[in-house]
CSV table of C-alpha atoms and ligand atoms in Angstrom, one decimal:
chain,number,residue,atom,x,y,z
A,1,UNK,CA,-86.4,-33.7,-23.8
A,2,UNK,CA,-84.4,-35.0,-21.1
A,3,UNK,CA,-84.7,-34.4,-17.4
A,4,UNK,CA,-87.8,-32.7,-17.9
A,5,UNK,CA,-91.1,-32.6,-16.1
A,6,UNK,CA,-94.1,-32.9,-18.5
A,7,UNK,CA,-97.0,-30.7,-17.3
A,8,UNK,CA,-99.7,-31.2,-19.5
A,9,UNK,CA,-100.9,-30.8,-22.8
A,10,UNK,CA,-103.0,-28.5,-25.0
A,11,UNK,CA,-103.8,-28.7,-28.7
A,12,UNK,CA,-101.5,-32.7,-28.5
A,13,UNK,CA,-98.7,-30.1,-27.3
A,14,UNK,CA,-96.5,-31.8,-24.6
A,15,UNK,CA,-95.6,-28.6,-22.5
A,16,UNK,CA,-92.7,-29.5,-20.2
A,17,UNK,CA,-90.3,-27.9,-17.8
A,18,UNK,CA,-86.6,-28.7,-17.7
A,19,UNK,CA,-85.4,-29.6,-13.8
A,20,UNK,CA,-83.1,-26.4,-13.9
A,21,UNK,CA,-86.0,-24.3,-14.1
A,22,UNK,CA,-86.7,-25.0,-10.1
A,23,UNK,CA,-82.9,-22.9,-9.5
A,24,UNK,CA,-84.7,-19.8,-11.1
A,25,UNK,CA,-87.9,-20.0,-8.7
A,26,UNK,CA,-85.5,-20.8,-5.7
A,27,UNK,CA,-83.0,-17.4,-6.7
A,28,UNK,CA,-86.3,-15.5,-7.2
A,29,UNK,CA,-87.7,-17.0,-3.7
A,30,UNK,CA,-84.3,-16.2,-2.3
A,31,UNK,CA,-83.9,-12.5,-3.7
A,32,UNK,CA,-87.0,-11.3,-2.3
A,33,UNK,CA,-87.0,-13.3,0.8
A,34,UNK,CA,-84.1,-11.6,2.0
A,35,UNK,CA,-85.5,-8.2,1.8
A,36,UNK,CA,-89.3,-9.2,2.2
A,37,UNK,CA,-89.2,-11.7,4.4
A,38,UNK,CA,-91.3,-14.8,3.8
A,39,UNK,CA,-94.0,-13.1,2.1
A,40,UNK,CA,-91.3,-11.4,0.0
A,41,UNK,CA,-89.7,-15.6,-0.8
A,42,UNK,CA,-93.7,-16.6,-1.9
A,43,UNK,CA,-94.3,-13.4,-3.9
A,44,UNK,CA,-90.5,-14.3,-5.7
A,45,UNK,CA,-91.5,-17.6,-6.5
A,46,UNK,CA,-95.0,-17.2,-7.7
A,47,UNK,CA,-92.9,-13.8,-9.8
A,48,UNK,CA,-91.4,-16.6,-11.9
A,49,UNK,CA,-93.7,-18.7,-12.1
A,50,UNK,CA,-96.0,-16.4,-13.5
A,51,UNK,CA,-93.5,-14.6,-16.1
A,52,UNK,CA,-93.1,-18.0,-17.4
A,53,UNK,CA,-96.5,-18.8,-17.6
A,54,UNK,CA,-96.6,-15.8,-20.1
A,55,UNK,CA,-93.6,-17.4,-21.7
A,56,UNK,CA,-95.7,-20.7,-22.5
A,57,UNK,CA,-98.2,-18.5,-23.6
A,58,UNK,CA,-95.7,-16.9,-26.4
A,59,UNK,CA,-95.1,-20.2,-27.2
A,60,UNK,CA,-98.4,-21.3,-27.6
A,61,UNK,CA,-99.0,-18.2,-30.0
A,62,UNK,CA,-96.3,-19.8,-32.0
A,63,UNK,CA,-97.2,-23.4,-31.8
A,64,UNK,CA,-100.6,-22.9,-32.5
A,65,UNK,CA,-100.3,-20.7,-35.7
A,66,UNK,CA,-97.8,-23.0,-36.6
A,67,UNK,CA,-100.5,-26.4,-36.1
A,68,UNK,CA,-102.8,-23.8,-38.4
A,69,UNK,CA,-100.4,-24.1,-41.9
A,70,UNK,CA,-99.9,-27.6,-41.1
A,71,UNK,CA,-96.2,-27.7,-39.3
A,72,UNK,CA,-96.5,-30.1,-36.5
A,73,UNK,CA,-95.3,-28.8,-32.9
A,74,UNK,CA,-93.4,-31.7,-30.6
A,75,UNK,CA,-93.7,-30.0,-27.6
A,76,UNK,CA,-92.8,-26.7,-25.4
A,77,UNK,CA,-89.7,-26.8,-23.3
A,78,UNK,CA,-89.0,-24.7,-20.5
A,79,UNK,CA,-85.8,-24.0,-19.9
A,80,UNK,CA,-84.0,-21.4,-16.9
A,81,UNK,CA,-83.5,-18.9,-20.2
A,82,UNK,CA,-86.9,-19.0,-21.8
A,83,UNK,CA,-89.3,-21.3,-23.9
A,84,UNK,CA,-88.9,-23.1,-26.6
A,85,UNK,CA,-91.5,-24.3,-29.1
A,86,UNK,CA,-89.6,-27.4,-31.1
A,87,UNK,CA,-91.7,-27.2,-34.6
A,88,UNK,CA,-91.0,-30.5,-36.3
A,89,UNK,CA,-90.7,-29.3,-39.3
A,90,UNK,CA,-89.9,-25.6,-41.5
A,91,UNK,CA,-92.6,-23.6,-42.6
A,92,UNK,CA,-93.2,-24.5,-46.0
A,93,UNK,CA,-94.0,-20.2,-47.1
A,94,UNK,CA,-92.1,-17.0,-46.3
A,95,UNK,CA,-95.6,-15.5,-45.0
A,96,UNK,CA,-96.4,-18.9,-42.7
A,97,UNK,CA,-92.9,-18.0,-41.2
A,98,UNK,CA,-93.5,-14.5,-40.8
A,99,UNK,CA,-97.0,-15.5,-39.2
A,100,UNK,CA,-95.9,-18.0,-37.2
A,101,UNK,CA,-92.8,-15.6,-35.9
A,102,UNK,CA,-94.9,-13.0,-35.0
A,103,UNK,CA,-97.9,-14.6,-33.0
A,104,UNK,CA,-95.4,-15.7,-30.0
A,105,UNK,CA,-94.5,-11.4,-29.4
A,106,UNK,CA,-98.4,-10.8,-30.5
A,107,UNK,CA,-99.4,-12.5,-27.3
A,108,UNK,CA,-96.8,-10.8,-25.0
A,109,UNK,CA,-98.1,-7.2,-26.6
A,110,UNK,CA,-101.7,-8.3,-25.8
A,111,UNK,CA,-101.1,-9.7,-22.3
A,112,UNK,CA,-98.7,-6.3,-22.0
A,113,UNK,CA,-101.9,-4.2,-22.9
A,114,UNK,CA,-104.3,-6.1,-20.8
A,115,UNK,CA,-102.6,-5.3,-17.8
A,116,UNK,CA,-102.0,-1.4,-18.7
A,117,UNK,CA,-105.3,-1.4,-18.5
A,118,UNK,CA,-106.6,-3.1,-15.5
A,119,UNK,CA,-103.2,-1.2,-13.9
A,120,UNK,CA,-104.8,2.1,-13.9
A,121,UNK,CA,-101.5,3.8,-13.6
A,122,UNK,CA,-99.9,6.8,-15.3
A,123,UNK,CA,-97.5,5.5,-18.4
A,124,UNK,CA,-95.0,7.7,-16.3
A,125,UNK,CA,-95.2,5.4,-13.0
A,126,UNK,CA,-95.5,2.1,-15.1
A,127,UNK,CA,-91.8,2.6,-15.9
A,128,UNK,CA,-90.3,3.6,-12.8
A,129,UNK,CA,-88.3,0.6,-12.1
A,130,UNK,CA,-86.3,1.7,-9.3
A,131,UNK,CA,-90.0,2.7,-7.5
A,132,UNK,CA,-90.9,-0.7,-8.8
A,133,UNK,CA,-88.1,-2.9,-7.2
A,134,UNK,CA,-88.9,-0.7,-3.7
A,135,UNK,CA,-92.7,-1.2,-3.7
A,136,UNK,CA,-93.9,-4.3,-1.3
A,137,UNK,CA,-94.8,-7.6,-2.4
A,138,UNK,CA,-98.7,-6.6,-3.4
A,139,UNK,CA,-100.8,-8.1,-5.8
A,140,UNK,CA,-100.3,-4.6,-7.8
A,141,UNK,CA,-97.0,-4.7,-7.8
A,142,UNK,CA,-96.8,-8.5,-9.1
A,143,UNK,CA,-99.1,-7.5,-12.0
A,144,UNK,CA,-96.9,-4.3,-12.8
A,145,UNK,CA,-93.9,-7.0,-12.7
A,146,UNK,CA,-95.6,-8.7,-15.3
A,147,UNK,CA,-96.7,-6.1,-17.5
A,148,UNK,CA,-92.6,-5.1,-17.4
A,149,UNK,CA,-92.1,-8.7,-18.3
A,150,UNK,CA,-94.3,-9.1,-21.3
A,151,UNK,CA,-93.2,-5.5,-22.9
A,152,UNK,CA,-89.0,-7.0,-22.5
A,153,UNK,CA,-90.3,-10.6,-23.8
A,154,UNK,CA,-91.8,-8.6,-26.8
A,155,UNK,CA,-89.4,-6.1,-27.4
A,156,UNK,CA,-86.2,-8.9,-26.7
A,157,UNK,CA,-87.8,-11.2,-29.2
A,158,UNK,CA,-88.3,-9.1,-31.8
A,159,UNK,CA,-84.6,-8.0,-32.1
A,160,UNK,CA,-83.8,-8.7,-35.1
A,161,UNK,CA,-80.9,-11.7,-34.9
A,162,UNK,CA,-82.1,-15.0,-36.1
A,163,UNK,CA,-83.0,-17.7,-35.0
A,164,UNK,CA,-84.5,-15.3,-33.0
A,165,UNK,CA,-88.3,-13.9,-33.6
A,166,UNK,CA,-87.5,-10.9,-34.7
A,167,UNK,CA,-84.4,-12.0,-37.1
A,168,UNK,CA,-87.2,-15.2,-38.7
A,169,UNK,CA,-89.5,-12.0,-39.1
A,170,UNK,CA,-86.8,-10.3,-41.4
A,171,UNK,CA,-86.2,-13.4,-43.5
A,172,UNK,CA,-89.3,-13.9,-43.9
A,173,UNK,CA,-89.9,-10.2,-45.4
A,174,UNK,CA,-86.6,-10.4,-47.2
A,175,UNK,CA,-87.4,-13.9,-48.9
A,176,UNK,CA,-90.2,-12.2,-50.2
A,177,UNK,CA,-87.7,-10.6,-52.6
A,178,UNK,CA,-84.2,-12.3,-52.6
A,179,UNK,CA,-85.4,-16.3,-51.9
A,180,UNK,CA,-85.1,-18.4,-48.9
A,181,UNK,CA,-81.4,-18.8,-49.5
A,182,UNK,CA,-79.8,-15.2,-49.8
A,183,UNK,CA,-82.1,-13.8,-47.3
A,184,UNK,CA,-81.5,-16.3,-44.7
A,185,UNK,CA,-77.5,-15.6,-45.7
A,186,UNK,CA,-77.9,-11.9,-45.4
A,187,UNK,CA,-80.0,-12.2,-41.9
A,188,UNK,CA,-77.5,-14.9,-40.6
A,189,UNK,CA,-75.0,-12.4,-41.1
A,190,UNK,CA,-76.9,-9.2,-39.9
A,191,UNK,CA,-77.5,-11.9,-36.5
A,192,UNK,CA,-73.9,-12.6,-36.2
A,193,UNK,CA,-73.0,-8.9,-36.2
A,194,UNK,CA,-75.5,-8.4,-33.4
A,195,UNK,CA,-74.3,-11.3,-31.4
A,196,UNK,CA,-70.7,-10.1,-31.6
A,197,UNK,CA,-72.1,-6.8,-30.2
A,198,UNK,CA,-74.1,-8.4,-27.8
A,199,UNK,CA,-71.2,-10.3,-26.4
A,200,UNK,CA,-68.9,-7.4,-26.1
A,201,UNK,CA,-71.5,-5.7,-24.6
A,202,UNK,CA,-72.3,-8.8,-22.2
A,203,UNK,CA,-69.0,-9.4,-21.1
A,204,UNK,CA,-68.9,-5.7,-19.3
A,205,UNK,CA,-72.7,-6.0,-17.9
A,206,UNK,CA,-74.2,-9.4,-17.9
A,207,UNK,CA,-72.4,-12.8,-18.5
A,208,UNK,CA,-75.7,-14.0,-19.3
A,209,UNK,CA,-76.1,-11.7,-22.8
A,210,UNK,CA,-72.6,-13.3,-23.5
A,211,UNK,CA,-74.3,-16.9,-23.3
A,212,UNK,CA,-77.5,-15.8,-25.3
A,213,UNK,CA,-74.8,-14.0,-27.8
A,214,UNK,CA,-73.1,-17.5,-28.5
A,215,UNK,CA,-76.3,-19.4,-28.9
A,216,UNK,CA,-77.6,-16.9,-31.7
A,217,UNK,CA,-74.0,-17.0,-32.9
A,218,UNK,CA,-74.4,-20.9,-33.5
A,219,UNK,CA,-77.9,-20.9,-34.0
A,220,UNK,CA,-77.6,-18.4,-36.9
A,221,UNK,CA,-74.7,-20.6,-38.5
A,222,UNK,CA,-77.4,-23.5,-38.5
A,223,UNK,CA,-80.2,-21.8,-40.1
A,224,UNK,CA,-78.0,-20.8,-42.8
A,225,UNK,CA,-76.4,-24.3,-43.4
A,226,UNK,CA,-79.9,-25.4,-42.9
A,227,UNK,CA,-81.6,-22.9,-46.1
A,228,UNK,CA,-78.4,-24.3,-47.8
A,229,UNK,CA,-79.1,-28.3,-47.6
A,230,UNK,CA,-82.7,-27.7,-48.3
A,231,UNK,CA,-81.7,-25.9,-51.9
A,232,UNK,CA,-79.6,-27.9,-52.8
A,233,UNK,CA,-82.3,-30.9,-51.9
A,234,UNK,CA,-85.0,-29.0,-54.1
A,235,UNK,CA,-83.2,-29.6,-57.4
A,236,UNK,CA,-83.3,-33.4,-56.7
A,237,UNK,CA,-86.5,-35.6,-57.1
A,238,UNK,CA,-86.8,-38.9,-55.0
A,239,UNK,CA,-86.8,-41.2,-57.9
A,240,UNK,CA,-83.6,-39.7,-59.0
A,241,UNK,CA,-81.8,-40.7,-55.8
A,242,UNK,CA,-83.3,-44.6,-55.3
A,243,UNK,CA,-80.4,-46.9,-56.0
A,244,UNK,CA,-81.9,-49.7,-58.3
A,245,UNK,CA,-78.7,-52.1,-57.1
A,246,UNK,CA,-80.3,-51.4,-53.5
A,247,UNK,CA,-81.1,-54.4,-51.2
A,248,UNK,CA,-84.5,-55.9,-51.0
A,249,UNK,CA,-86.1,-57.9,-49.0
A,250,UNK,CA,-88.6,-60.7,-49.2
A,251,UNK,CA,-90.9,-60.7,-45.8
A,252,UNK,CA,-89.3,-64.5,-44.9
A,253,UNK,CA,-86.1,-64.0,-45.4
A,254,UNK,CA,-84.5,-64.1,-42.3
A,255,UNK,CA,-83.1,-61.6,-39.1
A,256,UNK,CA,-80.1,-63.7,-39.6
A,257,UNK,CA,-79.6,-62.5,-43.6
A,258,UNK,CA,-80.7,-59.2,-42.9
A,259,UNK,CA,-77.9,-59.2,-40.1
A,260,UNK,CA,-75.7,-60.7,-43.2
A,261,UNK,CA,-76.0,-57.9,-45.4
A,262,UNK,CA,-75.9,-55.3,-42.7
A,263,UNK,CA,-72.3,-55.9,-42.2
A,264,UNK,CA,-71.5,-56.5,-46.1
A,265,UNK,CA,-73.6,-53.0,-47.3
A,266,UNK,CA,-73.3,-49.3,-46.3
A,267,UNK,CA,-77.5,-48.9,-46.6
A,268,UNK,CA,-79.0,-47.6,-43.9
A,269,UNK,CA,-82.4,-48.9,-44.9
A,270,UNK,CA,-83.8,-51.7,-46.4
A,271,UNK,CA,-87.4,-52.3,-48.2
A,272,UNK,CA,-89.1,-55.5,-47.3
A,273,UNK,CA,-91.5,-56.5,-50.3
A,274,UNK,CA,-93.1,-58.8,-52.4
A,275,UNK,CA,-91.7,-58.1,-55.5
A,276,UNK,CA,-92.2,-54.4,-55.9
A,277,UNK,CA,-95.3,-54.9,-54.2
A,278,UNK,CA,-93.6,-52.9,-50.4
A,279,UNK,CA,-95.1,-54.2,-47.7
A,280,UNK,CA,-92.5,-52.6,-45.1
A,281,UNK,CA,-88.8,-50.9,-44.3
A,282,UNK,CA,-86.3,-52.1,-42.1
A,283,UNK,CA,-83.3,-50.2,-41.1
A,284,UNK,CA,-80.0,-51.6,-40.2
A,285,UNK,CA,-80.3,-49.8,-36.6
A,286,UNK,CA,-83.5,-51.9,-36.1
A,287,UNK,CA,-81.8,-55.2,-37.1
A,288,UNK,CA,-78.9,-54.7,-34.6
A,289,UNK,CA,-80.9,-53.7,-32.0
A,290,UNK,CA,-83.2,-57.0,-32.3
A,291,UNK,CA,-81.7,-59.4,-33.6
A,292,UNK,CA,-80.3,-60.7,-30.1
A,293,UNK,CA,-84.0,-60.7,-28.9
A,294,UNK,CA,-85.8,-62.5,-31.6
A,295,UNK,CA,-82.8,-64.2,-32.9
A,296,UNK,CA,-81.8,-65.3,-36.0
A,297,UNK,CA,-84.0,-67.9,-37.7
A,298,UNK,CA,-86.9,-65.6,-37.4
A,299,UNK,CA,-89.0,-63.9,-40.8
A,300,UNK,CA,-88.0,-60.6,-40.9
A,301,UNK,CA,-92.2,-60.1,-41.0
A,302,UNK,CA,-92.1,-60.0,-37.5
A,303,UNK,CA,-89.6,-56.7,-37.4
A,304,UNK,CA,-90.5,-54.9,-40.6
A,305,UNK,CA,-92.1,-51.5,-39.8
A,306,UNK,CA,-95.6,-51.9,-41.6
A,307,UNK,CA,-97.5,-49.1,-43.6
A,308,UNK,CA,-94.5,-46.9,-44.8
A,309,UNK,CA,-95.3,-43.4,-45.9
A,310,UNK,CA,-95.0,-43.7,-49.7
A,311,UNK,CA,-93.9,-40.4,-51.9
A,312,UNK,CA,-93.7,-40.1,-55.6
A,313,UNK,CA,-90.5,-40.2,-57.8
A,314,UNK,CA,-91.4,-36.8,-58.7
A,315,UNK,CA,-91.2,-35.5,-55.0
A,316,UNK,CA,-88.4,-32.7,-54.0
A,317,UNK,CA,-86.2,-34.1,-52.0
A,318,UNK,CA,-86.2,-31.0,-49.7
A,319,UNK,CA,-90.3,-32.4,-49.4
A,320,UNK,CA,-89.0,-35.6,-48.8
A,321,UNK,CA,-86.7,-34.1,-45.7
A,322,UNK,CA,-90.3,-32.3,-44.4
A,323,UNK,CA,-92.2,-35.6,-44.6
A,324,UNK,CA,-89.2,-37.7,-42.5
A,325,UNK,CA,-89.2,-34.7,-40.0
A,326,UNK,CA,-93.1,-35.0,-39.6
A,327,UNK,CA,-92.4,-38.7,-39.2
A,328,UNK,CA,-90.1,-38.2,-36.4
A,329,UNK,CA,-87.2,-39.9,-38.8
A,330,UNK,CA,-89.2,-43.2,-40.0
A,331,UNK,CA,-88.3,-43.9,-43.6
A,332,UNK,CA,-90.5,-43.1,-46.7
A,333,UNK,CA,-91.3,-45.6,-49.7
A,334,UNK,CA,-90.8,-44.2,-53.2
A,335,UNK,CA,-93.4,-45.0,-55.3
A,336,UNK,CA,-93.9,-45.4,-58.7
A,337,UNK,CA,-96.6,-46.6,-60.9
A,338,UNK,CA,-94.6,-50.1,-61.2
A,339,UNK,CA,-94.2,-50.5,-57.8
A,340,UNK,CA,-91.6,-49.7,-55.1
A,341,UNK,CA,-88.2,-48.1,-56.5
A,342,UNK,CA,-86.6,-47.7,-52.8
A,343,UNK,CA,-86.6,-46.4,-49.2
A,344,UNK,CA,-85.3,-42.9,-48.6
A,345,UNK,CA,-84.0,-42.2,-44.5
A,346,UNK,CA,-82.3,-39.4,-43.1
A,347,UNK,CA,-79.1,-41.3,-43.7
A,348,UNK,CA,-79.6,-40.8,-47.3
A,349,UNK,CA,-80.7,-37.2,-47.4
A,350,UNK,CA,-77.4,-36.1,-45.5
A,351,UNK,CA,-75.5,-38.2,-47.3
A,352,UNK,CA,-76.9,-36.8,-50.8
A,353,UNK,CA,-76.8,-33.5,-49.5
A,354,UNK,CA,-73.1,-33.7,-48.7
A,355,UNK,CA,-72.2,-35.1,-51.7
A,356,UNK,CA,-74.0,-32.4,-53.4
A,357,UNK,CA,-72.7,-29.5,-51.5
A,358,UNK,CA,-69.5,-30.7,-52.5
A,359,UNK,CA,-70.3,-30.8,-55.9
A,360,UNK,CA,-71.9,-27.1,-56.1
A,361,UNK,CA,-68.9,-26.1,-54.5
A,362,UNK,CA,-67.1,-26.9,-57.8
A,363,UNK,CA,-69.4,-25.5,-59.8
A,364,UNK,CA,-71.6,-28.7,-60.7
A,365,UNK,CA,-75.4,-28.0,-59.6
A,366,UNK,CA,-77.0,-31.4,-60.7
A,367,UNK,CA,-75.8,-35.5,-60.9
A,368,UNK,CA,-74.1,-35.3,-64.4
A,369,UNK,CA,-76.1,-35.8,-67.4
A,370,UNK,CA,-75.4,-39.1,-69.7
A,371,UNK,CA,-73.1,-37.8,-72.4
A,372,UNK,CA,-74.7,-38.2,-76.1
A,373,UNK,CA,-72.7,-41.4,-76.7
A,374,UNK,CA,-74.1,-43.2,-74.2
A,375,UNK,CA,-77.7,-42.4,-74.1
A,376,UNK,CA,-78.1,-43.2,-77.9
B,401,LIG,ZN1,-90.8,-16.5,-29.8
């Protein structure tokens, strides 16, 4: 992510903090500074710092479980309104969502409990807040911040409003019986409901509730356009979608054709092979964006991405979408017995999935069949 700080790494996990984050500690220094003094400024930052350290750890509770079914993690973001653990790929099962969902609040309930017990305190005086915000800057009262922390990043997360913890939890329960498509609909909608609420409710008391309520407005309006491509990309197979018209081509043919039929085709990505023997892709963003440096006599060899990811004919294309997000986007091969029968991109997947949204909306769930006349 952009203007971000990377901090480190665990498990090949870039965690990194977005430059905003340093307003939060300097209105936490500030708050308690003016009340505290300069013991009060130090105990405000280190107050953030720390409650966001116990954010990275509920992401990490996330990311990890996540690494364990086999969905790679990018990295953790931190950002001035909480973490974010960017998967790069969907959980392939309702119960790896429902795992993965849960492990980030199953860290915050553990820390929570930790610190009840090495507190020492009556339940009663661990939820005064008013005595809370009174008490001095103490090592006490920095861990009974904390503990408050971790039991509002539990409980907050697991409200039920995707894209939300607690609203992936539901749909993953609900898919259990209704399918990834209606119960990602009917939680959409239950999170929508909330964020209205929320926002009403936000524009009295905080202005910041009224931000989060738009963000699981949109974000619920994504997952359910999301659940909806991937559907409709499940009743496709790769080999149905290569075009056997695409353009191939031959590892010395030149930039300078490649640039040729970039401006005469709409493909987005070309196989370079011997035959149907692939040895490469090439996409039409990499030929514009090199042709002017290796110029236009030169084999395409030298710019053909080498050692594609291959996938069957038989493969789902909502598989294929998995494999490209693993792959941070680079094209796959489809790969038959006989050889190479084309290159699949993102470019095509939207563009397949578009066209076939379009035809489900008029009632038409598959590429027509050839009528009986002119199959035989
Ligand atoms: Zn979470």
């Amino acid at each position: 992510m952009r203007w971000s700080l990377r901090l480190g790494s665990i498990s090949g996990i870039d965690i990194r903090v977005h430059f905003t984050f340093a307003l939060l500690v300097v209105i936490g220094a500030q708050q308690l500074g003016q009340v505290h003094g300069e013991r009060g400024a130090l105990f405000g930052a280190l107050s953030v710092i720390c409650l966001f350290a116990c954010v990275v750890l509920h992401e990490l509770g996330h990311s990890l479980v996540a690494q364990r079914f086999g969905v790679g993690v990018r990295e953790i973001v931190l950002l001035p309104i909480g973490g974010v653990a960017r998967l790069l790929s969907e959980p392939k099962k309702p119960l790896h969502e429902l795992l993965i969902a849960l492990a980030g609040p199953l860290v915050n309930v553990v820390i929570a409990l930790g610190l009840f017990l090495v507190l020492q305190v009556s339940p009663l005086q661990l939820f005064d807040i008013q005595e809370l915000q009174k008490s001095p800057p103490t090592v006490h009262s920095l861990l009974l911040l904390l503990f408050h922390g971790n039991v509002a990043l539990a409980v907050f997360n697991m409200v039920p409003a995707l894209p939300m913890d607690g609203g992936r939890v539901l749909r993953a329960l609900l898919s259990f019986v209704f399918g990834q498509v209606r119960a990602t609909n009917i939680t959409a909608g239950l999170a929508q409901v909330l964020a209205v609420a929320m926002a009403f409710y936000g524009i009295s008391h905080s202005p910041l509730l009224v931000f989060i309520a738009l963000l699981v407005f949109m974000g619920a309006e994504q997952e359910r356009s999301t659940a909806r491509t991937n559907a409709l990309l499940a009743e496709l197979q790769a080999g149905e979608v290569c075009d056997p018209q695409a353009i191939t081509f031959a590892p010395g043919d030149t930039v300078g054709t490649a640039v040729d039929q970039s401006l005469r085709s709409s493909q987005a990505h070309f196989l370079v092979a011997y035959g149907t023997e692939p040895i490469g892709t090439l996409s039409r963003d990499d030929v514009v964006a090199l042709a002017g440096r290796v110029g236009l006599h030169t084999p395409l060899a030298t710019i053909t991405r080498r050692s594609p990811q291959t996938v069957p004919p038989d493969m789902r294309l909502s598989d294929v979408r998995r494999i490209l997000q693993e792959n941070g986007g680079a094209p796959v091969v489809v790969r038959s017995d006989e050889g190479a029968l084309g290159v699949l991109g993102f470019e095509d997947l939207s563009r397949i999935a578009s066209l076939t949204d379009s035809l489900a909306r008029g009632g038409v769930r598959r590429p027509v069949a050839p009528s009986p006349e002119t199959s035989g």
